[in-house]
Short mmCIF file of C-alpha atoms in Angstrom, two decimals:
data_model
loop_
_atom_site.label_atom_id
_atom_site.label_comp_id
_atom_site.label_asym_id
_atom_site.label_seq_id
_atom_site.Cartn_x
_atom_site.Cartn_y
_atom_site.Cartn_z
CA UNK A 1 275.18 12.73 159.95
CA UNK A 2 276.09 11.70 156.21
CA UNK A 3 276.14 14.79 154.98
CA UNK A 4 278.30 16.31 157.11
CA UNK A 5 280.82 13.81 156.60
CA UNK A 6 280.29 14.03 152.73
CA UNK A 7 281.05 17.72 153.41
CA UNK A 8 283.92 16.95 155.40
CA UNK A 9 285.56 14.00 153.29
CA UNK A 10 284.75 15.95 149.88
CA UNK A 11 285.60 19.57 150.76
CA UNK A 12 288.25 20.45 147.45
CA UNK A 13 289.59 23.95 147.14
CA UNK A 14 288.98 23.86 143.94
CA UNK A 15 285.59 22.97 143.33
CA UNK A 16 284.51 26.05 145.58
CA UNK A 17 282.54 28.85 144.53
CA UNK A 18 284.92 31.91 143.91
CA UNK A 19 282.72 33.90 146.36
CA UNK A 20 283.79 31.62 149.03
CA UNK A 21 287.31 31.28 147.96
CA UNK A 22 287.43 35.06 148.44
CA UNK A 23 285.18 35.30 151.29
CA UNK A 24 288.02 32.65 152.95
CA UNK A 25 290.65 34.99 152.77
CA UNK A 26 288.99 37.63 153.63
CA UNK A 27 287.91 36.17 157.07
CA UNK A 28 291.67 35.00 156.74
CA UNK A 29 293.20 38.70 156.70
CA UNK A 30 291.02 40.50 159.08
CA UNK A 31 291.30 37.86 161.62
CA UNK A 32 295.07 37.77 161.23
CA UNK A 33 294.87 41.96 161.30
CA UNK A 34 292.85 41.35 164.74
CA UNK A 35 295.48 39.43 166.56
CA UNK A 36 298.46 41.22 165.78
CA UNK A 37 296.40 44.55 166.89
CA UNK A 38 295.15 42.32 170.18
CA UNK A 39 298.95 41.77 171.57
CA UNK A 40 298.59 45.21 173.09
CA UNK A 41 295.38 43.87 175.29
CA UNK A 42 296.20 43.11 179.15
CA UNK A 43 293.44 40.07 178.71
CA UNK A 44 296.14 38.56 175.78
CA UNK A 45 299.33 38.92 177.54
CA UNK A 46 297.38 37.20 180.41
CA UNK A 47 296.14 34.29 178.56
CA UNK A 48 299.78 33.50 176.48
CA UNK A 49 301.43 33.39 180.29
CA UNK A 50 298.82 31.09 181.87
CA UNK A 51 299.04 28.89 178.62
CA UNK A 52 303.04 28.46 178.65
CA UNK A 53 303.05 27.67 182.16
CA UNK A 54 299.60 25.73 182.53
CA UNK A 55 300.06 24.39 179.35
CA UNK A 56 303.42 23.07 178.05
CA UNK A 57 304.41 21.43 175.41
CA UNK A 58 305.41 17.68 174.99
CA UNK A 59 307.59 15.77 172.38
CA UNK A 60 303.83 15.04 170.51
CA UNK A 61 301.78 17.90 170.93
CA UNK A 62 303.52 21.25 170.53
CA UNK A 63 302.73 24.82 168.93
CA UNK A 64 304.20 27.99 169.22
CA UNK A 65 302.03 31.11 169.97
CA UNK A 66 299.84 33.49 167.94
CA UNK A 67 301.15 36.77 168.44
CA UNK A 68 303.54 36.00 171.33
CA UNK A 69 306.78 34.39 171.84
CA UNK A 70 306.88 30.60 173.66
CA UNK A 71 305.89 26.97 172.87
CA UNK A 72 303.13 25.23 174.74
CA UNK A 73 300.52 22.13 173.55
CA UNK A 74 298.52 22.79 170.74
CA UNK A 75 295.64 22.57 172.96
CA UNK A 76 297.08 25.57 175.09
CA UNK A 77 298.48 27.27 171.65
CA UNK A 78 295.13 27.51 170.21
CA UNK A 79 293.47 29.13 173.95
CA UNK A 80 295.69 32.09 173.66
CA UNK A 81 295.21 32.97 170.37
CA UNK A 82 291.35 32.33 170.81
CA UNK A 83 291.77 34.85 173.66
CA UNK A 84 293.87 36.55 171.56
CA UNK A 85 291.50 37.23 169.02
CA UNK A 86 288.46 37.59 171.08
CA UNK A 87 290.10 40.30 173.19
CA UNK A 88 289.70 43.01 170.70
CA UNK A 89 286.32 43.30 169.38
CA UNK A 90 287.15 44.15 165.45
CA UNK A 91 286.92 40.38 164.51
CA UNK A 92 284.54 39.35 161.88
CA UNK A 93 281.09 37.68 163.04
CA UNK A 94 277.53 36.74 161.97
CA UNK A 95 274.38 37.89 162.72
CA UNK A 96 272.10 34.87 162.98
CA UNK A 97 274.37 33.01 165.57
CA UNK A 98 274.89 36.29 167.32
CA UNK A 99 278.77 35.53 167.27
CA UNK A 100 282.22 34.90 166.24
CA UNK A 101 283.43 31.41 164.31
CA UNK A 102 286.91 32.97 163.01
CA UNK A 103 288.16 33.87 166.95
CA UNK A 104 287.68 30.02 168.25
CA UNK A 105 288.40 28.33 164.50
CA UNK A 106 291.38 30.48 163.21
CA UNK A 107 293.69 30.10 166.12
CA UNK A 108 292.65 26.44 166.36
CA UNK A 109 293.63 25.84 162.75
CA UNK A 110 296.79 27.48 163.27
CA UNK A 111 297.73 25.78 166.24
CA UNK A 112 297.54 21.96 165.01
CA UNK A 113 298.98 23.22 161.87
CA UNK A 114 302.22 24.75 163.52
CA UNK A 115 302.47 21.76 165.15
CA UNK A 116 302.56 19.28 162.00
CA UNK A 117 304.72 21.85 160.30
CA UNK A 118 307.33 21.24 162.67
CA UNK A 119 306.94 17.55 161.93
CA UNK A 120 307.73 17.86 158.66
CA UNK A 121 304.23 17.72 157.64
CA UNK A 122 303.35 20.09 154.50
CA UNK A 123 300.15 21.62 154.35
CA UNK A 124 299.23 23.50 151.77
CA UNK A 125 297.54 27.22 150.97
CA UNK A 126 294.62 25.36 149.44
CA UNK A 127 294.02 22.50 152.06
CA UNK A 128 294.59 25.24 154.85
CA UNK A 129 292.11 26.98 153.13
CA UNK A 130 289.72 24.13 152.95
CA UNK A 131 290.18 23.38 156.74
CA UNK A 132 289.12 27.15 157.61
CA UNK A 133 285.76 26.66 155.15
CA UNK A 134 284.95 23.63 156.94
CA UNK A 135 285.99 25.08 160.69
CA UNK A 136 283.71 28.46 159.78
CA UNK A 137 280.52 26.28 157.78
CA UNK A 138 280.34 23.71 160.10
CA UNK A 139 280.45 26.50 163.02
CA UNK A 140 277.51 28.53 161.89
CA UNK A 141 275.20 25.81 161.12
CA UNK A 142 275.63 24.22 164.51
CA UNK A 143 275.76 28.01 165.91
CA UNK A 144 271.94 28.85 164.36
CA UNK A 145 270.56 25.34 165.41
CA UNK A 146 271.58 26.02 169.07
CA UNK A 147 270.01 29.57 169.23
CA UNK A 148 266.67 27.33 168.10
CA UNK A 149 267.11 25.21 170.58
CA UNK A 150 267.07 27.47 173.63
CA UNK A 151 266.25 30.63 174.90
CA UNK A 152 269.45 31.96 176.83
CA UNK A 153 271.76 33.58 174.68
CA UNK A 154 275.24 31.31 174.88
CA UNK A 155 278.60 32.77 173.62
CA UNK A 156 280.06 31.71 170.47
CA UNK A 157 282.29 29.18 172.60
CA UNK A 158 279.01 26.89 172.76
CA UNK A 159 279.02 26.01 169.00
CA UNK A 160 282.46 27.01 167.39
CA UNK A 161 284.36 24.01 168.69
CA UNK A 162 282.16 21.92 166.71
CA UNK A 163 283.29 23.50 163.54
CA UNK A 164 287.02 23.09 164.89
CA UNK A 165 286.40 19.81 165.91
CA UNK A 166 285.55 19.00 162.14
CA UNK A 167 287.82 21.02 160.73
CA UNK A 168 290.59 19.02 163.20
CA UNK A 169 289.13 15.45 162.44
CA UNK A 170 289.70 15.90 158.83
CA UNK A 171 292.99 17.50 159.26
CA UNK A 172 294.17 14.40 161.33
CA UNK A 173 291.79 11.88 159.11
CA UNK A 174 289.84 10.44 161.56
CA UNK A 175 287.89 8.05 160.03
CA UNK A 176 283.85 8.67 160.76
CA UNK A 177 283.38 7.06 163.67
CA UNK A 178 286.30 9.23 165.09
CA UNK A 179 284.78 12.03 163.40
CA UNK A 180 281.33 11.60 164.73
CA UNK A 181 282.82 11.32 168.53
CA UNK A 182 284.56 14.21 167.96
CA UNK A 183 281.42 16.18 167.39
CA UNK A 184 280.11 14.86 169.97
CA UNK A 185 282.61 15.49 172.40
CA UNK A 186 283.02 19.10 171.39
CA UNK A 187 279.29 19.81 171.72
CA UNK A 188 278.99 18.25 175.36
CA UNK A 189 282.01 19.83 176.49
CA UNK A 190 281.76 22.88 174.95
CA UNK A 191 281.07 26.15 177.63
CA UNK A 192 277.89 27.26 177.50
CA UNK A 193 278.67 30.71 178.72
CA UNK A 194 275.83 33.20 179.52
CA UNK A 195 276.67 36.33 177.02
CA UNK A 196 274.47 38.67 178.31
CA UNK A 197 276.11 38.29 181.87
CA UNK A 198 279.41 39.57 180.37
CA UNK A 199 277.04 42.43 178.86
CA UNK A 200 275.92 43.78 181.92
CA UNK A 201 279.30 43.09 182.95
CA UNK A 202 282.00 42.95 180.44
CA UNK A 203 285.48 41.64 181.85
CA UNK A 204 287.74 39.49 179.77
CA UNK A 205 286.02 36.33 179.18
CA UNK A 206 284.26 38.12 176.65
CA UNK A 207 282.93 35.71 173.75
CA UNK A 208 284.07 32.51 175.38
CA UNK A 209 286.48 31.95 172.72
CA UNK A 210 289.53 30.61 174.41
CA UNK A 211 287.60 27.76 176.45
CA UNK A 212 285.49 26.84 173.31
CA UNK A 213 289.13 26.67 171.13
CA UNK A 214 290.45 23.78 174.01
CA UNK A 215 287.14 22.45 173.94
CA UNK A 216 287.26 22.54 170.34
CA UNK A 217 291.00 20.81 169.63
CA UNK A 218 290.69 18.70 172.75
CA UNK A 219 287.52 16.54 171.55
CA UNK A 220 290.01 15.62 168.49
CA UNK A 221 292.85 14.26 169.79
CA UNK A 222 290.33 12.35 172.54
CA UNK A 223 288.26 10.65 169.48
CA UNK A 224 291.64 10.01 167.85
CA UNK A 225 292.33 8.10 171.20
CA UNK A 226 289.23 6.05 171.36
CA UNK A 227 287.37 8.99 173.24
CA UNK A 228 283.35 8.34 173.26
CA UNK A 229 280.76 11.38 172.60
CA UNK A 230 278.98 10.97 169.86
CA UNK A 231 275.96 12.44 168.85
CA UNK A 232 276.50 15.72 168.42
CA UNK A 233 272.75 16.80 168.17
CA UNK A 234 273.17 20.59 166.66
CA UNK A 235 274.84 18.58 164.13
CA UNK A 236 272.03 16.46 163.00
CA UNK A 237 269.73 19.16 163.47
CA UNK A 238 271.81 21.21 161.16
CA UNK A 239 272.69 18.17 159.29
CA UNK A 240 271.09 19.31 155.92
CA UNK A 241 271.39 18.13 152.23
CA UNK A 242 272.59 21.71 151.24
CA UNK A 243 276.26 21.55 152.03
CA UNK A 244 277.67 22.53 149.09
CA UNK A 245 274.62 23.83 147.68
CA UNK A 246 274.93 27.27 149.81
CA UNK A 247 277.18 28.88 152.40
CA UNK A 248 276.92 30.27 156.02
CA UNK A 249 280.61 31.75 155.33
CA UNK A 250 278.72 33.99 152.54
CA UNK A 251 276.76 35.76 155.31
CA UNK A 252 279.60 37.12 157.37
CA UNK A 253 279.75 40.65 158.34
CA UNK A 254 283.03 42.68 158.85
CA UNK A 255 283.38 45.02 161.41
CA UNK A 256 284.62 49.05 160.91
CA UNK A 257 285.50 49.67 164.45
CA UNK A 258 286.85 47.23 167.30
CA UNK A 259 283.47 47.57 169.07
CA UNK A 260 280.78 44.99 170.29
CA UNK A 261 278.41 44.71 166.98
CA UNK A 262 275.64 45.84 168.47
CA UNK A 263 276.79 49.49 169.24
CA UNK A 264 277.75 49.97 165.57
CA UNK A 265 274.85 51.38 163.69
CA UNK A 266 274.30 54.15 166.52
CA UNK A 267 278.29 54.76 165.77
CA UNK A 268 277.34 54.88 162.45
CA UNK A 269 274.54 56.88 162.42
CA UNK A 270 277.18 59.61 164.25
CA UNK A 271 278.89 59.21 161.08
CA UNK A 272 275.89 60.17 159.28
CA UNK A 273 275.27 63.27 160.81
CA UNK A 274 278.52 64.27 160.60
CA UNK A 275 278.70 64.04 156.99
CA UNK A 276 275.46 65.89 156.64
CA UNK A 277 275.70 68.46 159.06
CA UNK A 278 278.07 70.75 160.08
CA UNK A 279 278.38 71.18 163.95
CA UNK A 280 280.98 71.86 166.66
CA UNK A 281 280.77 69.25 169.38
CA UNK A 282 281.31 71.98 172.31
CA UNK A 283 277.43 72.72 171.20
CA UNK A 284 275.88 69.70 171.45
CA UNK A 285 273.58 69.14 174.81
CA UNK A 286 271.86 65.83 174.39
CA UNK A 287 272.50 62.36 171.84
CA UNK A 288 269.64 60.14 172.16
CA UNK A 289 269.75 56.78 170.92
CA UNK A 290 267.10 54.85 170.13
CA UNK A 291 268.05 50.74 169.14
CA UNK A 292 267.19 47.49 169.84
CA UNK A 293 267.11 45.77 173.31
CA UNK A 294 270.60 44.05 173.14
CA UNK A 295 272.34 46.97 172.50
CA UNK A 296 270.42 48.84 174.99
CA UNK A 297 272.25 46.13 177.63
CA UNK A 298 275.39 47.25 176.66
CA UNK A 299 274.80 50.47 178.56
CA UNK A 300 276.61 54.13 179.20
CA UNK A 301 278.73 53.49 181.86
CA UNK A 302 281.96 55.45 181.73
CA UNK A 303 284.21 52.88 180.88
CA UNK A 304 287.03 51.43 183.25
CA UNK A 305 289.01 49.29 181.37
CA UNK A 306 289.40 48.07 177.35
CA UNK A 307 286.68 45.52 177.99
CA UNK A 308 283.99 47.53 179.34
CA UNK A 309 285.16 50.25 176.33
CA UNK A 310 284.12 47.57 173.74
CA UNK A 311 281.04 46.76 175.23
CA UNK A 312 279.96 50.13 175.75
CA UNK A 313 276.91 52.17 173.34
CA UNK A 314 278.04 55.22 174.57
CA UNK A 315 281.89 55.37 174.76
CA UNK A 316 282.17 54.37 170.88
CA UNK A 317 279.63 57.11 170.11
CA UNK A 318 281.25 59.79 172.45
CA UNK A 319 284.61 58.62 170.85
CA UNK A 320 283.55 58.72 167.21
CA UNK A 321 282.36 62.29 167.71
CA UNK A 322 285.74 63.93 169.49
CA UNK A 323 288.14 61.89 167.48
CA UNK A 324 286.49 60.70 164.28
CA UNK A 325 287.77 57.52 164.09
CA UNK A 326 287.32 54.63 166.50
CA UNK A 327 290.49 52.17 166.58
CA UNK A 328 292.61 49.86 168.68
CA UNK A 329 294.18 53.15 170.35
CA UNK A 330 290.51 54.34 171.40
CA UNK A 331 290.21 50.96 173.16
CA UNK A 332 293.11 51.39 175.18
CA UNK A 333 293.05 51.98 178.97
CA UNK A 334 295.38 55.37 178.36
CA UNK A 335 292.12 56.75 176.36
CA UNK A 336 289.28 55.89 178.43
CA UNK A 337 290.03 58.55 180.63
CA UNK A 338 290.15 61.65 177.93
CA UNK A 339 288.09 64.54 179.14
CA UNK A 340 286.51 65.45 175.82
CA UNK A 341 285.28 61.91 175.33
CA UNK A 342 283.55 61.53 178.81
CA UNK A 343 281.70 65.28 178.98
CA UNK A 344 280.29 63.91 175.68
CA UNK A 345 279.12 60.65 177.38
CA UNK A 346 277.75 62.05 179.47
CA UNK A 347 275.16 63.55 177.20
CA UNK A 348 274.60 60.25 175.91
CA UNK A 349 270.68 59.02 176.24
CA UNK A 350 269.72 55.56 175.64
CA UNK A 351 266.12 54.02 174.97
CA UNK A 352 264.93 50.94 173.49
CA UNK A 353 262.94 50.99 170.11
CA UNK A 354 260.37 48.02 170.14
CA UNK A 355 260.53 48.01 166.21
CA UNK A 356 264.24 47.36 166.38
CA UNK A 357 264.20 45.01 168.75
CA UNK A 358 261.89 43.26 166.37
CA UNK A 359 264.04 43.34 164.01
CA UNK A 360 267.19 41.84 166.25
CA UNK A 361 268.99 39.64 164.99
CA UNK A 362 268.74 39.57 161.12
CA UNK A 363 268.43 43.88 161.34
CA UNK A 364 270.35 46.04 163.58
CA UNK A 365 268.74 49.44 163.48
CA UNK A 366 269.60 52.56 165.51
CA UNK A 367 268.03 56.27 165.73
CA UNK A 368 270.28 59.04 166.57
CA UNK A 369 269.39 62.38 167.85
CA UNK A 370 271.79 65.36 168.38
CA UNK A 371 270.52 68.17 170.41
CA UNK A 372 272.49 71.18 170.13
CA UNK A 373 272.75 74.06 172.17
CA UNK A 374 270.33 76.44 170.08
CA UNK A 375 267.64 73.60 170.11
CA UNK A 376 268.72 72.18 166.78
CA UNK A 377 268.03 68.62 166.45
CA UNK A 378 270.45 66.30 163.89
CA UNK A 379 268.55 62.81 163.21
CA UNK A 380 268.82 60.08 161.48
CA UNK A 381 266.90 56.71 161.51
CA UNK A 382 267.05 53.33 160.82
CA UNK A 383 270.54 52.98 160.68
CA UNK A 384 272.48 50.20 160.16
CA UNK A 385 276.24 50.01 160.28
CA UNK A 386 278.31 49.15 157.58
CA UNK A 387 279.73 45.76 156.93
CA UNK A 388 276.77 43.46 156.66
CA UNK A 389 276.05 41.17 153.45
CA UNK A 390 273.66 43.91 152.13
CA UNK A 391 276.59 46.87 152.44
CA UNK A 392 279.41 44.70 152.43
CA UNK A 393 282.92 46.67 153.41
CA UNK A 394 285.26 45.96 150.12
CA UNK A 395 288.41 44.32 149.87
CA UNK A 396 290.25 47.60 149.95
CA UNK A 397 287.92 48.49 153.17
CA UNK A 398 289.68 45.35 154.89
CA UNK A 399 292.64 45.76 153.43
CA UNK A 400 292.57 49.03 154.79
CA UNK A 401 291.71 48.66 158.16
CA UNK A 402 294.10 45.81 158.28
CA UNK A 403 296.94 48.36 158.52
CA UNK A 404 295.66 50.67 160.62
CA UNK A 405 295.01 47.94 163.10
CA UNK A 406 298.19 46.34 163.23
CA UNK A 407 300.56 49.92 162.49
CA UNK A 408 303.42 50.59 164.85
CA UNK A 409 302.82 47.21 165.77
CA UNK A 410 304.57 45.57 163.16
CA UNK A 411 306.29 47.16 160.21
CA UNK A 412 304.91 48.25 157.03
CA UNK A 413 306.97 45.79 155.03
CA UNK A 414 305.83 43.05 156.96
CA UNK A 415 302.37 44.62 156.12
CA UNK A 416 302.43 44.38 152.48
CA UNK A 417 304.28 40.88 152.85
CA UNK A 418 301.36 39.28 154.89
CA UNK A 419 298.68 41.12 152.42
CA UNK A 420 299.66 39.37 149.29
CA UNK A 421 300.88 36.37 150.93
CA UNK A 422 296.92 35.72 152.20
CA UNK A 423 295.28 37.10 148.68
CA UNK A 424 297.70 34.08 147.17
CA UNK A 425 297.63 31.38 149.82
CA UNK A 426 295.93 28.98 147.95
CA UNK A 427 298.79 29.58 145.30
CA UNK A 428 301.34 28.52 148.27
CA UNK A 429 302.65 25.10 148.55
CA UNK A 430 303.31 25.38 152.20
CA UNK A 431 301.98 27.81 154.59
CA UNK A 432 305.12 28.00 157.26
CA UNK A 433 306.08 31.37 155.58
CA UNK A 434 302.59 32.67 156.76
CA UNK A 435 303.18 30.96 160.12
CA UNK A 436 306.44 32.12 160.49
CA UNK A 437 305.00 35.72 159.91
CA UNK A 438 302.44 35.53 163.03
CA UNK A 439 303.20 33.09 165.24
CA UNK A 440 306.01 33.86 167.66
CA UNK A 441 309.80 32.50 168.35
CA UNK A 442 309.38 29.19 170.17
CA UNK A 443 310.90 28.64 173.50
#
């Protein structure tokens, strides 16, 4: 357990590779770009009124909201942005834990920081910075030793409270015997939701963000009471004597479209064809996919709602090809019943490719074949959607679909504002202009 708390005692802004100083902000803006596009999302609205009314504040632990107007416990503050977050699938993730740190450790951070902000506290760009490397490292680590350690796939809610549990402990210096309960606490109490059930059904409780972030903040302010929990064993299995030496955070992918991961390379292997070939959709009969066996789960059925939408193969693909783009607005309820888009569904067939599945998790691969009405077949193979560490989207990619995520929602000045304010945070000797820009007016 040393070496974590090395990690965590000895983390300095400064002394950071530039790759993860940029990698930081770039998990900083997409995030951010992610919630403000999420406020539209019934599952969001839900989640900010069951937190101000299940969750108020007190005279020593209060936080206003990601995203929404109201003031509840930091506890309940960092839930609803979790769900926030997690409630819009364009968040950035990685591919060995199968999940999502910056949904559970982002809206955590923010939430004890709004709170010592209005205590007069001043935190920093760099240390906020520092608090999201440790939140995301520590998260990942933990996040690949659970997959070891069991078969059933968990949600990212099983391991990214640890990561905001360390993240918190340093924030609040707990000394290591705090820190170590803390750990402990977030890994015993930490939901180990079944993913694939919310596969073969998708609803809102999606990723299990929300329940890990109160699992998450809650195991800090218990070990800062005298709480017991401690070991946290994904910890010591993770526990390595290469913190500092490399960094999870370097392997994060960024997603294109606001779709589950796994349907991704099929959407992009659409793209392909569409670049190469020149076709009218009105003549296409069949679009076989061929991928691995988790995407498989995610199924053709015509979507009802935003969630099932995300965690749809088919819907993306059908969506990509009538409209060419695949965005917040393709999500929405109002879309999922557009003609075009479901006759092309409907031509959608799915089958699993052993060799991909093989491949699952550190390759996503998909096949794509377009049949068209003359018995022309488009194809493409081995596709894998952009993003990843080996075709990494650039800063002007995220940058990019930063504003087309969050247009009309707010305005473009406020845009530009939040975009330079993140690429010089660490530059900022307080960060309440960047909460004042996201979090909403307090009740």
């Amino acid at each position: 357990m040393q070496n974590i708390h090395n990690f965590i005692a000895d983390m300095d802004w400064n002394e950071l590779p530039v790759t993860v100083q940029t990698m930081s902000k770039r998990c900083l803006l997409d995030t951010i770009g992610v919630a403000i596009a999420a406020q539209t999302t019934l599952a969001a609205r839900i989640a900010s009124r069951f937190a101000t009314i299940q969750f108020g504040p007190s005279n020593n632990s209060r936080s206003r909201l990601l995203g929404f107007d109201g003031t509840c416990s930091v506890p309940g503050a960092a839930f609803s942005g979790a769900i926030l977050i997690d409630s819009l699938d364009a968040h950035d993730g990685h591919r060995l834990t199968k999940g999502h740190a910056g949904a559970t450790v982002l809206p955590s951070l923010l939430a004890m920081v709004d709170y010592l902000s209005n205590e007069k506290t001043t935190i920093s760009g760099k240390y906020f910075l520092e608090l999201l490397v440790i939140g995301y490292e520590v998260s990942l680590r933990t996040g690949i030793e659970l997959h070891k350690s069991t078969e059933e796939y968990h949600t990212s809610g099983a391991w990214a409270p640890i990561g905001v549990a360390a993240m918190g402990a340093k924030l609040l210096q707990l000394n290591q015997s705090q820190l170590s309960h803390a750990l402990g606490i977030a890994e015993y109490y930490a939901p180990r939701s079944p993913m694939m059930r919310c596969i073969d059904q998708p609803t809102m409780v999606k990723d299990g963000a929300g329940w890990g972030a109160l699992a998450g903040i809650s195991s800090v302010y218990m070990a800062q009471e005298g709480f017991t929990g401690a070991p946290a064993l994904s910890v010591t299995l993770a526990d390595e004597k290469d913190y500092f030496l490399r960094y999870e955070l370097l392997n994060q992918y960024f997603k294109p479209w606001p779709i589950c991961r796994w349907a991704q390379p099929a959407v992009e292997a659409v793209v392909t064809l569409q670049k190469q070939f020149s076709f009218d959709i009105k003549d296409i009969k069949e679009i076989k996919i061929s991928t691995f066996h988790h995407a498989v789960r995610l199924a053709n059925k015509q979507p009802t709602s935003s969630d099932e939408a995300q965690y749809s193969i088919g819907y993306p693909v059908a969506a990509m090809l009538a409209k060419g783009k695949i965005g917040a607005e393709e999500m929405n309820e109002n879309s999922l019943n557009d003609p075009v888009i479901r006759q092309l569904q409907d031509k959608v067939k799915l089958k699993e490719n052993q060799s991909h599945t093989d491949a699952f998790p550190a390759k996503r691969f998909a096949d794509v074949a377009i049949t068209l009405q003359n018995g022309d077949i488009l194809e493409t193979e081995n596709i894998e959607a952009r993003g990843d560490v080996e075709n990494p989207l650039s800063n002007e990619d995220i940058q990019t679909k930063f504003n087309q995520l969050t247009k009309g929602i707010i305005t473009t000045s406020k845009q530009n504002k939040l975009i330079k304010l993140i690429k010089n945070l660490d530059k900022e000797d307080n960060v309440k202009d960047l909460l004042d820009l996201i979090m909403g007016k307090p009740s």
